[in-house]
Short mmCIF file of C-alpha atoms (C1' of nucleotides) and ligand atoms in Angstrom, two decimals:
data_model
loop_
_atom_site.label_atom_id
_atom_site.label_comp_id
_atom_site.label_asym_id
_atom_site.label_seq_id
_atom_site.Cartn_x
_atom_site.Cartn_y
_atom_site.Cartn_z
CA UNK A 1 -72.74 44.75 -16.11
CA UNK A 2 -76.14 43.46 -17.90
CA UNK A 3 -76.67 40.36 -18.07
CA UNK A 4 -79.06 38.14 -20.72
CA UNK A 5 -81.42 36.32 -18.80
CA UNK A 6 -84.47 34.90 -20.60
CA UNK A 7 -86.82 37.13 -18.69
CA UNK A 8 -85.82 40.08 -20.36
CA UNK A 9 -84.97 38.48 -23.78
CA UNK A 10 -88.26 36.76 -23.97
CA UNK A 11 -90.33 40.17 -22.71
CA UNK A 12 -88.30 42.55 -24.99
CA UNK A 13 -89.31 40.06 -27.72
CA UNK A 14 -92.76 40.35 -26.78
CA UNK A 15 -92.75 44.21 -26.71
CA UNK A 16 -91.13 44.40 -30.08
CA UNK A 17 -93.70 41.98 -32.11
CA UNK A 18 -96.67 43.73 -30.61
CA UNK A 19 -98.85 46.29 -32.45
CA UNK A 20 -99.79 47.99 -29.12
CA UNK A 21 -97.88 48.84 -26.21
CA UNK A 22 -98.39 46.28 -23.53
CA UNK A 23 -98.89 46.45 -19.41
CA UNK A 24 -96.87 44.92 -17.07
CA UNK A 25 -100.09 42.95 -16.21
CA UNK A 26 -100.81 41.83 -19.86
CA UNK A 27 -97.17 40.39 -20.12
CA UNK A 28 -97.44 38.32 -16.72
CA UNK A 29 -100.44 36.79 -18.02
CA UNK A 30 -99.41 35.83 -21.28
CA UNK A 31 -96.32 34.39 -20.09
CA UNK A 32 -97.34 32.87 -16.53
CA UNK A 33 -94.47 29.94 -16.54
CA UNK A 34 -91.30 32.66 -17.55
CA UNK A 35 -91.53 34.45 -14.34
CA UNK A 36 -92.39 36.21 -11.00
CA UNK A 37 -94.91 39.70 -11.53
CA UNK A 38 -92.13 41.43 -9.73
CA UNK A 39 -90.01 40.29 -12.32
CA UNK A 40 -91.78 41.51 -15.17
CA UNK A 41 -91.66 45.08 -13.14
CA UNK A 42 -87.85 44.71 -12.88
CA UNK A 43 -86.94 43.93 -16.31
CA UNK A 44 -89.02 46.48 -17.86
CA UNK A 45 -86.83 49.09 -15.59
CA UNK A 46 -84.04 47.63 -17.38
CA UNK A 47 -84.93 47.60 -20.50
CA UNK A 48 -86.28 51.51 -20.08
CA UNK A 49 -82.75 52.48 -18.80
CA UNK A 50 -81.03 50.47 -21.83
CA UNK A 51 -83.51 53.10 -23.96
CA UNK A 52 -84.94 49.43 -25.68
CA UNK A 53 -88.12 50.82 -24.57
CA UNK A 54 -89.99 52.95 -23.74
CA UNK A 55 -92.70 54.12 -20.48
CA UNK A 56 -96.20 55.25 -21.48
CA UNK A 57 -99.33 56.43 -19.32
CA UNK A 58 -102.22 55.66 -19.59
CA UNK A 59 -105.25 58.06 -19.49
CA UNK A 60 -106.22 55.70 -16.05
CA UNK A 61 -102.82 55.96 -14.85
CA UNK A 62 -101.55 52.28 -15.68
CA UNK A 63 -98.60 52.35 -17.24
CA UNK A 64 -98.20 50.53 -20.34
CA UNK A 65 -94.26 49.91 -22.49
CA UNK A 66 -93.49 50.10 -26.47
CA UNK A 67 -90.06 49.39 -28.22
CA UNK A 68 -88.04 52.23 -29.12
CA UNK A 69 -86.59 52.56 -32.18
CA UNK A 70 -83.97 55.30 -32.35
CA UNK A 71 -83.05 55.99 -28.91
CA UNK A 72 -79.56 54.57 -28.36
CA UNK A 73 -78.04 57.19 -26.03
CA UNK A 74 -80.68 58.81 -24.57
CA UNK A 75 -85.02 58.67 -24.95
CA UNK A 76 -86.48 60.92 -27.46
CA UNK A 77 -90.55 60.37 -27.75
CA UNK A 78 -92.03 63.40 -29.15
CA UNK A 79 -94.89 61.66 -31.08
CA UNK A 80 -98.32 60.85 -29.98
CA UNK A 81 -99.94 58.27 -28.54
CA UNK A 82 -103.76 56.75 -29.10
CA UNK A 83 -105.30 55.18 -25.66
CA UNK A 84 -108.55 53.49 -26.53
CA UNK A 85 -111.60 54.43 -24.00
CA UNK A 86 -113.26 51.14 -25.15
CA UNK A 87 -110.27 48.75 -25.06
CA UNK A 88 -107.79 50.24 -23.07
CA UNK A 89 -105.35 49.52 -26.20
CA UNK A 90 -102.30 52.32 -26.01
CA UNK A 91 -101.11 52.60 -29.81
CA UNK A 92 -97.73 54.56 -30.56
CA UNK A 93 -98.46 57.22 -33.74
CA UNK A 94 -94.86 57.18 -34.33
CA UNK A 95 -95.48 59.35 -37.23
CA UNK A 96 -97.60 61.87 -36.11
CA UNK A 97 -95.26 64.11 -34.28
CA UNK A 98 -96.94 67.62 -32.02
CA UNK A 99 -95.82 70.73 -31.98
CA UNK A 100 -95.30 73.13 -28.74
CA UNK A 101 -93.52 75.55 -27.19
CA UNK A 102 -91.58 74.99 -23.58
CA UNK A 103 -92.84 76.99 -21.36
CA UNK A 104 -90.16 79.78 -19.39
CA UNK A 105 -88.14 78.62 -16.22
CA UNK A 106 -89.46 75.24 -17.00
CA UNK A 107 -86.98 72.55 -17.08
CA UNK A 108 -88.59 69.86 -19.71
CA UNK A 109 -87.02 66.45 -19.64
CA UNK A 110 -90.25 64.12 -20.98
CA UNK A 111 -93.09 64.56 -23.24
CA UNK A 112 -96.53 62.52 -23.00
CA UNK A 113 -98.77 63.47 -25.45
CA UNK A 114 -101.93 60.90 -26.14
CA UNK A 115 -105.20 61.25 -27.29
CA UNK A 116 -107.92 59.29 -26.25
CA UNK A 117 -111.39 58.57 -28.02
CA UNK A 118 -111.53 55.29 -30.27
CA UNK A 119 -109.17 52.88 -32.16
CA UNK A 120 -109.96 51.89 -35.53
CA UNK A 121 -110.91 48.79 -34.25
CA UNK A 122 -113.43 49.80 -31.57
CA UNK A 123 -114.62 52.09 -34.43
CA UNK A 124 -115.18 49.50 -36.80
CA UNK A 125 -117.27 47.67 -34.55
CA UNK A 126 -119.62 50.77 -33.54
CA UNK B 1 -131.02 65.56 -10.85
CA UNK B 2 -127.78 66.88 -8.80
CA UNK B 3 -127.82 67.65 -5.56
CA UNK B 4 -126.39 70.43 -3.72
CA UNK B 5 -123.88 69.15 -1.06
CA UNK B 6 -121.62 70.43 1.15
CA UNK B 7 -118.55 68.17 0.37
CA UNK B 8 -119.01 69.05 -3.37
CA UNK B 9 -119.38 72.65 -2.92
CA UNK B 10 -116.40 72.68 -0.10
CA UNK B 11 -114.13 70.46 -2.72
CA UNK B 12 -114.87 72.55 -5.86
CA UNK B 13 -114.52 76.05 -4.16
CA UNK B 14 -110.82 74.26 -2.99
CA UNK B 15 -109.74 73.44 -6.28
CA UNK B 16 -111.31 76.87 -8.12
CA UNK B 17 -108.60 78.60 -5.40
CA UNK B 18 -105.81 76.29 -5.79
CA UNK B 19 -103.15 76.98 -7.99
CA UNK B 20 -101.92 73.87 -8.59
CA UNK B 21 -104.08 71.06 -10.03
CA UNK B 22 -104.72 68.86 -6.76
CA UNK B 23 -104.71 64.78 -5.70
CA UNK B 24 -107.79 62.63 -4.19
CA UNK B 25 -105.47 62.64 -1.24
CA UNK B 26 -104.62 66.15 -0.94
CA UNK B 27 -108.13 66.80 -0.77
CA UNK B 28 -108.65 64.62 2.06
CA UNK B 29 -106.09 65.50 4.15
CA UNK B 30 -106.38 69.33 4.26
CA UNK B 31 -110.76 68.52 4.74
CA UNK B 32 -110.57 65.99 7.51
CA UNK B 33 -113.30 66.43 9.00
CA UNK B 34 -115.65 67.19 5.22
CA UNK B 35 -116.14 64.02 4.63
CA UNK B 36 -114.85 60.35 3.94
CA UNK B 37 -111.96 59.54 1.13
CA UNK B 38 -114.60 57.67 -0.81
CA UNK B 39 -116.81 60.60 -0.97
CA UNK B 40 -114.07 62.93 -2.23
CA UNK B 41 -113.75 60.46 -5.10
CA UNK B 42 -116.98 60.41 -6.01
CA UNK B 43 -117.75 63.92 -5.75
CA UNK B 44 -114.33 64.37 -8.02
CA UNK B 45 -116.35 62.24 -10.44
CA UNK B 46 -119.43 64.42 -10.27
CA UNK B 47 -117.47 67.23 -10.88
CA UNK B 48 -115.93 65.85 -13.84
CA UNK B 49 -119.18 64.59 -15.67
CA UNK B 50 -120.57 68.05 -14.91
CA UNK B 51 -117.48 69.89 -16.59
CA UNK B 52 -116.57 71.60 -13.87
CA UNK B 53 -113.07 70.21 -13.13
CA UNK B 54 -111.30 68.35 -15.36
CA UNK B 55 -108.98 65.49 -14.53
CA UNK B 56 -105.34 65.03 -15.31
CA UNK B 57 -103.45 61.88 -15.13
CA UNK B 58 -99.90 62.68 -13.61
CA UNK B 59 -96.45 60.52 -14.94
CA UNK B 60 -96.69 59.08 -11.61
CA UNK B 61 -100.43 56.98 -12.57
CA UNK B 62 -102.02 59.93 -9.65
CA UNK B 63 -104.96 61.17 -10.88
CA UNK B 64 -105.12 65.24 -10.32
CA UNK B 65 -107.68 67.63 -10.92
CA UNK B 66 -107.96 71.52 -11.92
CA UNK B 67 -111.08 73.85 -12.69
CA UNK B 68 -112.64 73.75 -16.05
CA UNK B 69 -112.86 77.33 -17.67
CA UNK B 70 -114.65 76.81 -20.67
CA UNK B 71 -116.43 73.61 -20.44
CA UNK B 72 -119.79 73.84 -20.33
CA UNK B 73 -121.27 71.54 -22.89
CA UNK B 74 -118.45 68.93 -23.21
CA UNK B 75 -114.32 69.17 -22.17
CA UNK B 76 -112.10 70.91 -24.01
CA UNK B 77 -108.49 71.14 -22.97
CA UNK B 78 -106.20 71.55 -25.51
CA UNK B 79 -103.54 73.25 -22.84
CA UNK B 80 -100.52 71.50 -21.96
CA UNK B 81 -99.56 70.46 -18.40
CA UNK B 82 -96.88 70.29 -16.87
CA UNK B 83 -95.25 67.67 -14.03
CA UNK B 84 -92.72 68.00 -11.83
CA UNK B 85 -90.90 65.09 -11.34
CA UNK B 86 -89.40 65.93 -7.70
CA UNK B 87 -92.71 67.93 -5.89
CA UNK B 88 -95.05 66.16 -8.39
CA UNK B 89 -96.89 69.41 -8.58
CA UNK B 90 -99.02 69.27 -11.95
CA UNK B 91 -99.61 72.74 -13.44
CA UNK B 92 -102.07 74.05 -15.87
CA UNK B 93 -100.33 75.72 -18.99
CA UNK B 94 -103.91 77.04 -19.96
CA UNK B 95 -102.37 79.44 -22.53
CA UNK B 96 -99.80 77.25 -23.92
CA UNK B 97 -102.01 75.41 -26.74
CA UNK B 98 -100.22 72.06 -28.87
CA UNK B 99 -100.41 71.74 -32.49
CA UNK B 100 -101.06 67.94 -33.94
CA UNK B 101 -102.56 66.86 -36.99
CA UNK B 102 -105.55 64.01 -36.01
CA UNK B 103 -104.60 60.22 -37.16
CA UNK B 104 -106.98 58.48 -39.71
CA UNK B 105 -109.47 56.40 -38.67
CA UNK B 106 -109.14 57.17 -34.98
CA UNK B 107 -111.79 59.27 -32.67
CA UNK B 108 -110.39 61.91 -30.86
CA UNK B 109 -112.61 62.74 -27.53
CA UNK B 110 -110.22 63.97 -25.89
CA UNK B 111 -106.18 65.42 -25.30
CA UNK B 112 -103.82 64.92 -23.21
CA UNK B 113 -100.64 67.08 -22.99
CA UNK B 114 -97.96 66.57 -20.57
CA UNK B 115 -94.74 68.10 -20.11
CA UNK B 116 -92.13 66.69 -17.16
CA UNK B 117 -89.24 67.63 -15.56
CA UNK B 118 -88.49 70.50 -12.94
CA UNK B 119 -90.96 73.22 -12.40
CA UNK B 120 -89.85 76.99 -11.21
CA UNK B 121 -89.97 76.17 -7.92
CA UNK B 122 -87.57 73.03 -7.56
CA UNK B 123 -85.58 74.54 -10.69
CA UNK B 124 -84.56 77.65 -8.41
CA UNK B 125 -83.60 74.98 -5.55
CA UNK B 126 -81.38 72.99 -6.72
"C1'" DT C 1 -144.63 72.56 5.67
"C1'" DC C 2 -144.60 67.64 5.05
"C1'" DT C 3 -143.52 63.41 2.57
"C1'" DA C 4 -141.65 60.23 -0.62
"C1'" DC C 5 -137.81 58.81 -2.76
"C1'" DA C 6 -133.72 59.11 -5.41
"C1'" DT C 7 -129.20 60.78 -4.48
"C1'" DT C 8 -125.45 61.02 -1.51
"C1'" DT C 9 -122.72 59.41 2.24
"C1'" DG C 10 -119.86 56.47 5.63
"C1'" DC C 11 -117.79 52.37 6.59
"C1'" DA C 12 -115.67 48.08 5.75
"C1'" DA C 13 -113.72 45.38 2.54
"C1'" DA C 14 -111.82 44.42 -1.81
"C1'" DT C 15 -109.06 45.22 -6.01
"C1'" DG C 16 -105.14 46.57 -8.69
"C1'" DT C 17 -100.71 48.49 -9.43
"C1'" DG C 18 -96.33 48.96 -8.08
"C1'" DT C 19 -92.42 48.59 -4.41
"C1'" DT C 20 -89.18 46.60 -0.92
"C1'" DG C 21 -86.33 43.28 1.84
"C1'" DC C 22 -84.00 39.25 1.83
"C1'" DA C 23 -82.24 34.88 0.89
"C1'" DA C 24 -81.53 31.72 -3.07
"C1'" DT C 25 -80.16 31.30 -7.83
"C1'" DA C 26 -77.65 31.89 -11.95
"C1'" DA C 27 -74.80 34.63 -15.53
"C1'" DT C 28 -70.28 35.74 -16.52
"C1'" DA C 29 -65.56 37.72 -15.80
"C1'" DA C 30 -61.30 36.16 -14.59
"C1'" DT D 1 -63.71 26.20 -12.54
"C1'" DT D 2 -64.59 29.60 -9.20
"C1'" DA D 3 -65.65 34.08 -7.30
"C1'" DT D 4 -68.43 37.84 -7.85
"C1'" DT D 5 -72.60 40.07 -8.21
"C1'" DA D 6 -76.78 40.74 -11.07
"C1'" DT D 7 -81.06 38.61 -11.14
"C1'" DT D 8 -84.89 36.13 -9.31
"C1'" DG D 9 -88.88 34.38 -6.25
"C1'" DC D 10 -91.55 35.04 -2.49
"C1'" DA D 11 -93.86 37.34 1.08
"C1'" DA D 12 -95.10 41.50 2.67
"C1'" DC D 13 -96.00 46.15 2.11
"C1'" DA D 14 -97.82 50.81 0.40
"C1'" DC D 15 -101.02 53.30 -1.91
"C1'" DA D 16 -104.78 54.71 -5.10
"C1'" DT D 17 -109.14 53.65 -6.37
"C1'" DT D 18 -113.51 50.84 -6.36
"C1'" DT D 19 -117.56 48.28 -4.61
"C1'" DG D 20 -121.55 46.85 -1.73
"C1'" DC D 21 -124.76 48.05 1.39
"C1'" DA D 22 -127.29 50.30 4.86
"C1'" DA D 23 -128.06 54.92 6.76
"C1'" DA D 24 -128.55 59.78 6.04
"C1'" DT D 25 -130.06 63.71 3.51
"C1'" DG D 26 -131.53 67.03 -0.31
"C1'" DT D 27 -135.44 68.29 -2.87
"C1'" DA D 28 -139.49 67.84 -6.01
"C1'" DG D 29 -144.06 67.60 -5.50
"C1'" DA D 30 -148.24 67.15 -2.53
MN1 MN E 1 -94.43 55.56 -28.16
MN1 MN E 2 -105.62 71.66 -17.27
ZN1 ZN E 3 -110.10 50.30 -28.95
ZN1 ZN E 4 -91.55 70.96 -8.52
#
DNA sequence: TCTACATTTGCAAATGTGTTGCAATAATAA
DNA sequence: TTATTATTGCAACACATTTGCAAATGTAGA
């Protein structure tokens, strides 16, 4: 059985109040007294198997997590994602969902689909 | 201006042949004797800036790489890919194309499409 | 063909992400 | 309260990718 331990209240907090989805990497460092960095790696795998969030990678491979928000029994994440080439920010477009067709005697189980260029932000300042 | 090497022409005549988009590492190990593992990255790189392969990031965070077909002035892959999750194989789906309207305010460079799962291979295994 | 020189390469070392083993700690069911 | 077992910290590991630098090499121009 689960059990609460501030670890993964305090990083599930964390996920949910941010804008952007959020690296393993960016939580250790923004909460250096809470807990080990193989922690942090641990509880996210927890909270990704209680579908509270949810696994997204990066266009350089480093994977970076974003609450769910209607995925009780099972993951569903058909909608895009934004990764920043300037700031490395990973934004979900929960909204904007993408339309495809599965391909024959494939066996689909995940989607990823992100595009990268530049966040308003980065645009802003360009 | 370019040069003509061997290692690049050896690596890019590899991955015109294969049919599978193909790792750093794979690379390496089946051209031993080519040339060093930091050379195959950077002639990868080369390869990429000059549009002749184009890179694709698998769910695992391993970068991969297929031929370009059409890119000759700037990359273009609007294709979905697919992943297997138990041979990590990542296919080209070059004529399965994705539909997605563009988000405000954001640049779009570039699209990334990724399907996971089981491909035909491990499908029929198991 | 020869030469100058920028590009490419090899090697060693570093960085960064993510994983594993194990003993100590702590949440919670009973 | 106590027994059970999930969770944690720490050290060590595995692996992909990058960096610095000196040596080698492709090629434009003499
Ligand atoms: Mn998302
Ligand atoms: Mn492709
Ligand atoms: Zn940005
Ligand atoms: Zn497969």
């Amino acid at each position: 059985m689960a059990r609460k331990t501030e670890a993964k209240r305090v990083i599930l907090e964390y996920i949910r109040k941010s804008e952007k989805a959020v690296s393993p990497a960016e939580i250790h460092h923004s909460h250096k007294e809470l807990c080990d960095r193989v922690t942090v790696y641990r509880v996210l795998d927890r909270l990704v198997n209680e579908h509270k969030i949810h696994r997204i990678v990066n266009t350089d491979g480093v994977a970076n997590y974003a609450a769910c928000h209607s995925c009780s029994t099972m993951h569903q994440h058909d909608h895009l994602h934004f990764s920043c080439e300037r700031c490395k920010s990973v934004t979900c477009l929960e909204n904007d969902r993408v339309e495809f067709s599965v391909p024959n005697n494939y066996e689909v189980k995940e989607v990823f689909f992100t595009l990268s260029g530049l966040c308003p932000d980065c645009l802003n300042k360009s």
